[in-house]
XYZ file of C-alpha atoms in Angstrom:
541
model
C 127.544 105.358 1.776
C 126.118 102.093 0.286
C 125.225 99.053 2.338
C 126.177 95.791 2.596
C 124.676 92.772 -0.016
C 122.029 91.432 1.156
C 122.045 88.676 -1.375
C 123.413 85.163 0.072
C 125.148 85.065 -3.324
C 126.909 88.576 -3.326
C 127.962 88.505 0.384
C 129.656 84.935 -0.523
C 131.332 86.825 -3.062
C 132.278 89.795 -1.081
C 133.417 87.229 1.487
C 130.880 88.485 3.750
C 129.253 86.333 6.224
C 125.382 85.522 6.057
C 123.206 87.914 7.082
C 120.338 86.816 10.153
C 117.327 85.862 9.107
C 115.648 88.587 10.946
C 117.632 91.276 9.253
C 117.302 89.079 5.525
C 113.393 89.675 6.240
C 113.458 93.210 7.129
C 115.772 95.014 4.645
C 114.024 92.995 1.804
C 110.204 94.284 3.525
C 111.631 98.180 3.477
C 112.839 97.857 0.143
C 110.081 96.989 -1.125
C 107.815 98.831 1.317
C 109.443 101.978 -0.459
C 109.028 100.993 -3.876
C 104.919 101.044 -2.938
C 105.212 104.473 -1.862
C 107.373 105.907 -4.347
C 110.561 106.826 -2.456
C 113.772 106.159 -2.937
C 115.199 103.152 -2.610
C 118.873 101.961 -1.746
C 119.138 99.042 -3.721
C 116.991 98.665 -6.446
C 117.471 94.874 -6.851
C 116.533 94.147 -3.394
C 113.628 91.753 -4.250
C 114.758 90.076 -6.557
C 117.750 89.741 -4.849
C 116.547 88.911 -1.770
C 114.212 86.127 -3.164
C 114.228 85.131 -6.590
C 111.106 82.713 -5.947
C 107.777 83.250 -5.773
C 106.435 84.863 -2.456
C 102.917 83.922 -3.150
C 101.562 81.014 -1.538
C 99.393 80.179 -4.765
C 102.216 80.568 -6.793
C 104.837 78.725 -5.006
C 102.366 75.852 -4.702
C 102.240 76.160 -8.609
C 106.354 75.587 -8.850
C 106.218 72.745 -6.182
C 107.984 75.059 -3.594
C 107.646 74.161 0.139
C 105.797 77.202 1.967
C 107.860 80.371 3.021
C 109.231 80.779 6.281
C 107.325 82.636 9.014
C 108.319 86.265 8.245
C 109.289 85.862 4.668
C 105.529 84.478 4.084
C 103.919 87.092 6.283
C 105.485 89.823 5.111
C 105.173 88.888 1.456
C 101.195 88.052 2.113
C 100.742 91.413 3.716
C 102.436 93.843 1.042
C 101.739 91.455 -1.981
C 103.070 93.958 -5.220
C 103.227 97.841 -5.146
C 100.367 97.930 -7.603
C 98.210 96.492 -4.917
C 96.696 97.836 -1.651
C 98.416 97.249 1.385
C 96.059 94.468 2.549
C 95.960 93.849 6.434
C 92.904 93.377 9.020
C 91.712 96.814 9.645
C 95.147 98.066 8.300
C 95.625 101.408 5.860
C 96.011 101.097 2.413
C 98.176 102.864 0.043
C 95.635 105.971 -0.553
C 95.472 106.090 3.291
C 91.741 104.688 3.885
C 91.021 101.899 6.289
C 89.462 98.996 4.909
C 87.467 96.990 7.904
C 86.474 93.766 6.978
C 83.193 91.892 8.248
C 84.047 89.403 10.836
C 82.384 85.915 10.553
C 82.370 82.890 13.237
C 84.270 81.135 10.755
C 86.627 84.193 10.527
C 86.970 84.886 13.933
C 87.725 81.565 14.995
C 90.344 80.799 12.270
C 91.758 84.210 11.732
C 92.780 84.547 15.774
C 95.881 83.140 17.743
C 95.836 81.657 20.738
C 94.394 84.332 23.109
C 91.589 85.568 20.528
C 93.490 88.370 19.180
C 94.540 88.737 15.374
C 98.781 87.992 14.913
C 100.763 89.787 12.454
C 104.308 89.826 11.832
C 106.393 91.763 14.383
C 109.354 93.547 12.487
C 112.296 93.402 15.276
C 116.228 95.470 15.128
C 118.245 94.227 12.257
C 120.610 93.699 15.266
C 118.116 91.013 16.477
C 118.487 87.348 15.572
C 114.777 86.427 17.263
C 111.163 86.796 17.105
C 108.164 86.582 19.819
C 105.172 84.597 19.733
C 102.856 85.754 21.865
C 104.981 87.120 23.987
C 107.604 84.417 24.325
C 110.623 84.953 22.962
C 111.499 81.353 21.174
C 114.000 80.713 18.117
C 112.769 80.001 14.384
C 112.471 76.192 14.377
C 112.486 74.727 10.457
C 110.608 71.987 11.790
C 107.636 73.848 12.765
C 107.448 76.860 10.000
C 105.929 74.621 7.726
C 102.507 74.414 10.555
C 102.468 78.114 11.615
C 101.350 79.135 8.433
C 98.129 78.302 6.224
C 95.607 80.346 4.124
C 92.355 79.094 3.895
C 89.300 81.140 4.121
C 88.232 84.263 1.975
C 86.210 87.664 2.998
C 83.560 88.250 0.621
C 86.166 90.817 -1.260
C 88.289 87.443 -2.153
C 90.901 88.953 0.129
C 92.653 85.829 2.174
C 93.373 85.382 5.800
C 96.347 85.050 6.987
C 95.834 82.761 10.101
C 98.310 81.355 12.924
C 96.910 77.451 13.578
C 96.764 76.636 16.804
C 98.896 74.527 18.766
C 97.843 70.879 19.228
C 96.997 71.507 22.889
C 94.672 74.563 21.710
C 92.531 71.874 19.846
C 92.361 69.774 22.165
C 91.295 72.580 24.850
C 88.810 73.305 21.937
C 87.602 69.806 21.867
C 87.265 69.385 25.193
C 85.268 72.776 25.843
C 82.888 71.731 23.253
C 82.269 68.712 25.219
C 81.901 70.311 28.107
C 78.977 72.620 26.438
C 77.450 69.445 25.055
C 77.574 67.857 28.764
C 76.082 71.061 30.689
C 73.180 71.218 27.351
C 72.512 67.746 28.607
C 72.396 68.533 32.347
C 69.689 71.407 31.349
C 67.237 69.047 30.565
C 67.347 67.333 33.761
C 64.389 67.314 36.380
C 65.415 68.383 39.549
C 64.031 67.236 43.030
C 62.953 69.640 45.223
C 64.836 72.287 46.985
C 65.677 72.196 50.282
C 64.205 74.761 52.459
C 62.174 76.643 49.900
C 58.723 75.815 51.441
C 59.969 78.394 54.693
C 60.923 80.757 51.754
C 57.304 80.582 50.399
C 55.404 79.134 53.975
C 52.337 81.283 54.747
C 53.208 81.786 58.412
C 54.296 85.084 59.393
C 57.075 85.421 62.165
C 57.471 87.956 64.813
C 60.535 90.016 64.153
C 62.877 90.021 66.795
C 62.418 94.264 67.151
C 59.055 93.853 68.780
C 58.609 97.090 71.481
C 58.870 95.694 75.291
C 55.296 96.827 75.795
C 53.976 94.749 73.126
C 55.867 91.284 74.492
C 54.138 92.560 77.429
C 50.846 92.281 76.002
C 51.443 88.991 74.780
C 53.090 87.392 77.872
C 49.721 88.979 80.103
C 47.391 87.359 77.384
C 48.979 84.068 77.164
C 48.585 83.840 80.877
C 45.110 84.533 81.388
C 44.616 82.444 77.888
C 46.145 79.360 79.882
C 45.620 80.092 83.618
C 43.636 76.809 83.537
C 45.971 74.510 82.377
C 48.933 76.141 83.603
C 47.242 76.151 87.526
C 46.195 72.558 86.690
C 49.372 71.596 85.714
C 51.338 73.243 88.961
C 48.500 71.903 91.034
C 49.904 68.240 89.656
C 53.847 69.389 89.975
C 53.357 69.537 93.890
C 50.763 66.581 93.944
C 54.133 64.873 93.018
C 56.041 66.148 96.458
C 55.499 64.099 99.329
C 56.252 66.726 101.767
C 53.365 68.790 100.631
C 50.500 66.094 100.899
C 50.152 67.425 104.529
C 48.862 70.418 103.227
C 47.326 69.716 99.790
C 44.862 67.158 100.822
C 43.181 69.261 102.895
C 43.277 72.165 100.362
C 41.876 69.517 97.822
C 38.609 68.351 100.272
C 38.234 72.055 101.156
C 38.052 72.658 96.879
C 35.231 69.904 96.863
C 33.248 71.011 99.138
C 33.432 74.949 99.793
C 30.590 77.335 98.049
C 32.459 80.508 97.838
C 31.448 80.646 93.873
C 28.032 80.457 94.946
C 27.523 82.139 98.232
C 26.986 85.530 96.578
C 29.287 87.490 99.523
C 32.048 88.147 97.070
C 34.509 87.894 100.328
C 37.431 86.623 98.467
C 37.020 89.557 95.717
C 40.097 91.906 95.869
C 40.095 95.032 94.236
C 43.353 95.936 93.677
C 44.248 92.468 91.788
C 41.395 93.554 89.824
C 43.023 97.100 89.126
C 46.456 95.891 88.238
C 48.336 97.170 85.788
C 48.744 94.094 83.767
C 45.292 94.170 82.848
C 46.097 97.752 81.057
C 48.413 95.635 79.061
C 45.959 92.655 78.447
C 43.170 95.068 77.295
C 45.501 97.057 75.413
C 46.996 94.017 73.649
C 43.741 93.796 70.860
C 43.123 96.747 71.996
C 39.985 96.807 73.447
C 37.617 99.760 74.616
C 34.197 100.016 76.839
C 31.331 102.243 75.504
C 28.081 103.746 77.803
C 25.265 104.728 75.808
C 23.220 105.531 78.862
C 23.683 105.944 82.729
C 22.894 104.063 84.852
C 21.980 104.729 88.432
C 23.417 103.104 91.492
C 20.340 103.037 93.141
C 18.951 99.890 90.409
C 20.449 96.403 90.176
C 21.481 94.968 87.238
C 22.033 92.200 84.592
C 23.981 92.971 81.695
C 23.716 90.382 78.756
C 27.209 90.061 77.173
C 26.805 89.095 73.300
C 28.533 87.024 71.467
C 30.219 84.649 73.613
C 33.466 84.397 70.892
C 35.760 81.653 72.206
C 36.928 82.498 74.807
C 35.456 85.940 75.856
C 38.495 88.203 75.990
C 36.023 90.902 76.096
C 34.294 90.063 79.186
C 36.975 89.613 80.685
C 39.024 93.321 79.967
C 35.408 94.968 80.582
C 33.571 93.866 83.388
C 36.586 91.337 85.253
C 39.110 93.934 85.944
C 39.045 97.298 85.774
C 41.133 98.104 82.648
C 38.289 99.682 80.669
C 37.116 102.175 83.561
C 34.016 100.067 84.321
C 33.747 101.828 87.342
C 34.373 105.021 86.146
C 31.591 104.827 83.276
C 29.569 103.393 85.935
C 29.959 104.772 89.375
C 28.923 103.052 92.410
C 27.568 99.851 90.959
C 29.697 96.930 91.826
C 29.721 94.198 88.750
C 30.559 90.063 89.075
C 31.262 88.454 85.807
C 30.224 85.070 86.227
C 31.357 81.733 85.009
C 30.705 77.871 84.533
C 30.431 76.520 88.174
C 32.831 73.681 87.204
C 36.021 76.108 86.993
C 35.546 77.112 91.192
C 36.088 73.008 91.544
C 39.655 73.598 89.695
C 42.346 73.480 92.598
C 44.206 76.759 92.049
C 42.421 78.334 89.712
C 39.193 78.606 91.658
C 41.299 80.875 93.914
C 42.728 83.063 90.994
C 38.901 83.506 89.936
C 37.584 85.130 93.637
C 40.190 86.927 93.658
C 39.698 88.485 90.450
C 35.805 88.796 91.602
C 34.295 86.313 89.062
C 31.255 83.802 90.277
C 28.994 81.092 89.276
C 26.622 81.185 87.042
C 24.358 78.662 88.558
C 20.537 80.427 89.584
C 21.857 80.292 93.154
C 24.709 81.881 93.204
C 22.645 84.779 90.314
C 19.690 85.335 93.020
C 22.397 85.687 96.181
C 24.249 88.364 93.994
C 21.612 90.186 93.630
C 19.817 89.989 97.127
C 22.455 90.524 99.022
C 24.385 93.754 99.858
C 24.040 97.573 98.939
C 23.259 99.652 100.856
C 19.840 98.215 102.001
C 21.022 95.216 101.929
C 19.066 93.903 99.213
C 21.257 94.142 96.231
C 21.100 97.440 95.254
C 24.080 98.973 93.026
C 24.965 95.375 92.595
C 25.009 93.926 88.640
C 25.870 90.606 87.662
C 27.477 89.685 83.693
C 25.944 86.947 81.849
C 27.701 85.732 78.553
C 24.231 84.449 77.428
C 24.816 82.207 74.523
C 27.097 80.347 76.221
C 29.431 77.440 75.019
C 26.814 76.816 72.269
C 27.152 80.098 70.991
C 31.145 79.836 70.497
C 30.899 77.101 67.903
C 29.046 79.651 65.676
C 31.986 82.578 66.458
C 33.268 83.088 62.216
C 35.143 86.634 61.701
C 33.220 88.748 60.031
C 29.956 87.408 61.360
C 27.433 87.844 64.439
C 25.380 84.583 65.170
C 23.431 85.137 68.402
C 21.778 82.085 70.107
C 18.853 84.101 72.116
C 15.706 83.411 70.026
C 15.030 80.702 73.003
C 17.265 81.653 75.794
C 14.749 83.590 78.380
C 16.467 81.889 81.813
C 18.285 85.445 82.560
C 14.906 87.314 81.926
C 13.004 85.557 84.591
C 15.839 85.784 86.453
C 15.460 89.754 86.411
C 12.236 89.338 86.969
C 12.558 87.282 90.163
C 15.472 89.663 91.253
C 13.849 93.340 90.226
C 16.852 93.808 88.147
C 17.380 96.066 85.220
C 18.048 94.399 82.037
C 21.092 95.929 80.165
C 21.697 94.688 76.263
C 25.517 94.451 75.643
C 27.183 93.823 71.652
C 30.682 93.409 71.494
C 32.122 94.512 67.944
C 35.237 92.707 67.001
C 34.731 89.469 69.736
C 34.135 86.738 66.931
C 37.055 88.347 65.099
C 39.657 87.265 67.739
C 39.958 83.558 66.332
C 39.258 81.575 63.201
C 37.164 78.143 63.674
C 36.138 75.080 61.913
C 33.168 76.118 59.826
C 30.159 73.618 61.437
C 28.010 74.492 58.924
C 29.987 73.055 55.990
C 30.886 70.209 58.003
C 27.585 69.212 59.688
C 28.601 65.933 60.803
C 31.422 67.608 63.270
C 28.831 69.914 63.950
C 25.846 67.171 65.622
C 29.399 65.883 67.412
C 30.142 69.069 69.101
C 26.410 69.303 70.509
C 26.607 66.204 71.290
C 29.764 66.994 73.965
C 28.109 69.744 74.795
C 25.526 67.955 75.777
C 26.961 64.966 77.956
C 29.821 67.281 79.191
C 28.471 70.580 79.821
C 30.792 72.356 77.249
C 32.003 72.199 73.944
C 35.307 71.609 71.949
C 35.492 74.728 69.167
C 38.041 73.974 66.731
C 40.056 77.027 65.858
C 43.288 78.829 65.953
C 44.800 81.964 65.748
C 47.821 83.218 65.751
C 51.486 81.883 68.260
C 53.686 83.789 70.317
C 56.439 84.211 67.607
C 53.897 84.390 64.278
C 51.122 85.786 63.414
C 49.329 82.743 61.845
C 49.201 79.410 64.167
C 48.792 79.150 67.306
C 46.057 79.487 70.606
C 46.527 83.376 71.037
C 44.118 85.547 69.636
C 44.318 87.798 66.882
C 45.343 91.842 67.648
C 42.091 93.105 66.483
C 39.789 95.864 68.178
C 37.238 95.094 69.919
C 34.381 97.323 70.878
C 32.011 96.796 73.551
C 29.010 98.763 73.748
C 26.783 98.873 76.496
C 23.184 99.537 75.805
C 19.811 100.940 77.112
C 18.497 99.450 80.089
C 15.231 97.968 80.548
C 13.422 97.951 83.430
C 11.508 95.138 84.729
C 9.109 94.691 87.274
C 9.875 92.271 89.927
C 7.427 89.033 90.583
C 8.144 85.586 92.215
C 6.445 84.098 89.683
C 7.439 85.682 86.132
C 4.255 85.478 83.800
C 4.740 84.179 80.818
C 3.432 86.470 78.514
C 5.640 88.908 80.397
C 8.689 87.444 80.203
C 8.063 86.940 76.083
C 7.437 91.177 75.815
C 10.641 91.649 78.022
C 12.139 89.208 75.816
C 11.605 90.669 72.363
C 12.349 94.246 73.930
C 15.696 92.901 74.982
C 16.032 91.772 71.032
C 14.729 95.409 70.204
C 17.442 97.108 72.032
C 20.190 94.762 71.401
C 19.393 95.343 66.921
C 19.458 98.554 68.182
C 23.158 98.712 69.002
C 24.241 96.619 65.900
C 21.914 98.746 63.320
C 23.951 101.955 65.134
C 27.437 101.386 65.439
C 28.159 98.864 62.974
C 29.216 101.144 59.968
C 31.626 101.936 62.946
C 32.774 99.144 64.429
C 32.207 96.419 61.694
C 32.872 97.732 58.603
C 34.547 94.269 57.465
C 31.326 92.201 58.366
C 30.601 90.040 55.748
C 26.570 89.111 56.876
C 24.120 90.601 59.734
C 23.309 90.459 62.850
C 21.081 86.987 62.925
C 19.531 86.243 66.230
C 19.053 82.359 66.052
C 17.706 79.014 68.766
C-alpha cells in the first residue's frame, strides 16, 4: 500500500489537493526521524521532497530565505541531519544518553515561554489542521511566524537555543516588574519613624494576669485598704460633710474628735477583740506573707515594751504582728495584752480615729505610754500589759533601701527611761524583710532632697518618703507593697529596774544592752532571713 505525495508538486500532478500544514510537517519529521535510526522508510525522497530549501536557520539566512515556519523550523532545529545527535534540552540522543545542559540566567530567561517552562514543538494527528500554544488552541498566523522564532544564545558545547520570544505584553510585564524591584530597593533604604505601640511590647512594667487565685485578689483588696484607710476615711468623712441633712449629726461628731482623749487615756475601752481577730487580717498577713518568731517567754506577770525595728514605710509588720491577731501574738504570748501605738495626730482624723480603737492601737505621746502601763492587770498596776514602739520613727523610714538595715537608735533613749519610770521589761524586736516592702528615693545620693525631708519632718511632725512599689494590676508601679516575706523576731528581754528618776549612767548601760541584744538577733538569723542583704546592720543618730 503506498501513500499519498506529499510533495505540493506531485499531488498537483496527481490532481490531489494540498495537504495541511500540520500533516506537511509531520510526515516529512517521521521520514526523516527514521532515516536517523536506520529503519525503513516509505518514501525515500521525503526530504527533499518535502523541502527542497535549506532547513537551517544559518543557512537559509545565507540564500536570503525568510525564516521557516513554526513547526517546519522547530522540527528541522531539533533533528538537524541523521549524522548528528538528536539535540533537545535534556532530550535523548541517538546512542540513547541524556545530554543535560547547564542552565544560565541568560539561558533561563531566554530559553523559557511565557510561564517559565521550556516549549518544544507539539506533533498533533495528521487529521489535525491546528496547533496549541500554551495551551490555547489558535491558528498558524503568517504574520506572526516570522516573531515566534529566533536563535540567539549558545551553551558552552556551541549547541543553540531554540527560544519562543515573548509576547509584547510579557516585556512589558518584565519591564514593569523590574521597576517595581528598583522602587521597593529604594523604599529599603528609608528611615522609618517609630512604631506604634512597641514601647508596651518592650515597657518594664509587669501586669497581673487575669488568672490570679480569688485568695490572692483577696490579699490585695485587704492590703490596699489598710494601705489607704486614711485617705479613704478622710475622703468619706468629706462626701457626707457635703450632705446637709447630716450636719446635725457630724458637727457634733467633729467637736467630740477635737476634744476627746480616748488615744491617750490608757483604758483601751474602745479596743474590740474580735475586729482584731478577723479573718481578713489572715489574708493581709498572708499577702507578703508575714510570720512572728519568740525566742524567749515571756511571763504575764512583767510589763512590757517591745522596740519594733526598722520602721520601713509604712510598718506592715507592726501592724500583722502586734495590731491584730493574725500572727498568734497571743498565742506565742499568753496572757499579756499588747497596744501598738501611733502618732497622736491620726486619733484627731474624723473616722479613722475610730477604726484605730477599735483595732486597739494608741498614742504614742509619754502620757498615753505611762497610763498603758499603770493601769490594769490584775493588780491594777499594769501588769501583763506591753505597749509597741516603732522607735526610729518617721526619720527612720527615709533611710528604708531593700537590701539594707539603717537603724536610727544610737541617740534615741526616750523609750528606755520610759521603762525605767514604768518597771517595764525591755524587749528588742528586728523585722527581716520590712525595708524590702518598697523602693525609695536614695537621700544619700541626693542630699539636697535629703536636708528637705528633715526639714518637713521637722516643722510638720512627719516626713514625705519618696518611693513606690508595685499597683493593683502590675507588679512594678504603684503604692502597694512588694509580696516579699517578712520575718519578725522577737528577742530577749531585759529587765529594768524601776526609778522616778532614771539615772543617767543607767539609762546609757540599759541602752547599749538593748543594742547588744538587738545585733544579737541580726548576727543570728540573718543567713536566714536576709540572705539578699547587700550591707549590715548599722545602728546610726
Amino acid at each position: 500500500m503506498s501513500p499519498e505525495p506529499s510533495h505540493p508538486e506531485e499531488r498537483e500532478a496527481h490532481h490531489l489537493p494540498p495537504k495541511s500544514y500540520a500533516e506537511a510537517a509531520e510526515n516529512g519529521a517521521n521520514d526523516e526521524f527514521m532515516k536517523v535510526n536506520g529503519g525503513p522508510v516509505l518514501n525515500t525522497d521525503s526530504t527533499d521532497s518535502l523541502n527542497s530549501e535549506p532547513s537551517h536557520p544559518d543557512e537559509r539566512e545565507a540564500h536570503d530565505l525568510p525564516p521557516k515556519s513554526y513547526a517546519e523550523a522547530a522540527e528541522n532545529g531539533i533533528y538537524i541531519a541523521k549524522d548528528e545527535k538528536i539535540k533537545t534540552a535534556g532530550g535523548p540522543t541517538v546512542n540513547g544518553t541524556y545530554k543535560q545542559r547547564p542552565a544560565t540566567l541568560e539561558q533561563k530567561y531566554s530559553g523559557s515561554g511565557q510561564d517559565d517552562f521550556p516549549r518544544s514543538p507539539v506533533r498533533k494527528s495528521p487529521r489535525r489542521s491546528s496547533l496549541r500554544h500554551n495551551g490555547i488552541a489558535t491558528k498558524p498566523n503568517p504574520k506572526n511566524e516570522n516573531n515566534l522564532i529566533f536563535e540567539k544564545y549558545k551553551d558552552s558545547d556551541g549547541d543553540q537555543l531554540t527560544s519562543i520570544k515573548p509576547l509584547d505584553e510579557y516585556e512589558n510585564e518584565v519591564r514593569q516588574g523590574q521597576l517595581e524591584r528598583r522602587d521597593a530597593g529604594e523604599r529599603e533604604i528609608l528611615v522609618s519613624g517609630r512604631k506604634a505601640g512597641a514601647g508596651w511590647e518592650r515597657s518594664g512594667i509587669r501586669w497581673a494576669p487575669l488568672n490570679v487565685p480569688l485568695k490572692r485578689r483577696l490579699q490585695t483588696l485587704v492590703v490596699l485598704m489598710h494601705t489607704l484607710s486614711i485617705a479613704s476615711l478622710l475622703t468619706l468623712f468629706f462626701f457626707l460633710s457635703a450632705i446637709p441633712l447630716l450636719w446635725p449629726i457630724l458637727f457634733p461628731y467633729l467637736i467630740y474628735v477635737l476634744l476627746s482623749n480616748a488615744g491617750t487615756s490608757g483604758q483601751l475601752s474602745h479596743r474590740w477583740e474580735r475586729a482584731r481577730r478577723s479573718p481578713i487580717w489572715s489574708l493581709f498577713a498572708s499577702y507578703f506573707p508575714a510570720r512572728l518568731h519568740r525566742s524567749h517567754e515571756l511571763p504575764s506577770t512583767r510589763k512590757y515594751i517591745f522596740g519594733y525595728h526598722p520602721h520601713g514605710i509604712i510598718s506592715h509588720g507592726a501592724f500583722a504582728a502586734f495590731g491584730t491577731e493574725a500572727l498568734g501574738f497571743s498565742q506565742l504570748f499568753p496572757g499579756i495584752i499588747n497596744t501598738l501605738l501611733t502618732l497622736d495626730s491620726n486619733f484627731r482624723i474624723p473616722l479613722y480615729r475610730d477604726y484605730a480603737l477599735r483595732m486597739g492601737l494608741a498614742s504614742v505621746s509619754r502620757e498615753s505610754c505611762e497610763n498603758i502601763l499603770s493601769q490594769g492587770g490584775p493588780n491594777g498596776e499594769g501588769m501583763g500589759r506591753a505597749i509597741t514602739i516603732v522607735v526610729g520613727g518617721a526619720r527612720e523610714s527615709l533611710d528604708a533601701q531593700p537590701g539594707t538595715l539603717r537603724l536610727v537608735l544610737a541617740k534615741r533613749k526616750g523609750f528606755i527611761k520610759l521603762a525605767i519610770r514604768t518597771g517595764a521589761d525591755l524587749v528588742p524586736v528586728l523585722a527581716f524583710g520590712e525595708n524590702e516592702l518598697y523602693e525609695q528615693f536614695n537621700g544619700q545620693e541626693h542630699p539636697w532632697v535629703h536636708r528637705a525631708q528633715l526639714l518637713i519632718k521637722k516643722v510638720m511632725g512627719f516626713t514625705v518618703p519618696l518611693f513606690h512599689a508595685r499597683g493593683v494590676f502590675n507588679y512594678d508601679v504603684g503604692m502597694m507593697p512588694y509580696r516579699r516575706p517578712m520575718n519578725i523576731v522577737v528577742g530577749k528581754p531585759i529587765k529594768v529596774i524601776q526609778q522616778e528618776e532614771p539615772d543617767s549612767r543607767y539609762v546609757d548601760e540599759i541602752h547599749a544592752e538593748y543594742m547588744k541584744e538587738l545585733r544579737w538577733i541580726w548576727d543570728e538569723w540573718k543567713d536566714t532571713f536576709a540572705k539578699h542583704r547587700t550591707s549590715e546592720m548599722e545602728i546610726v543618730e
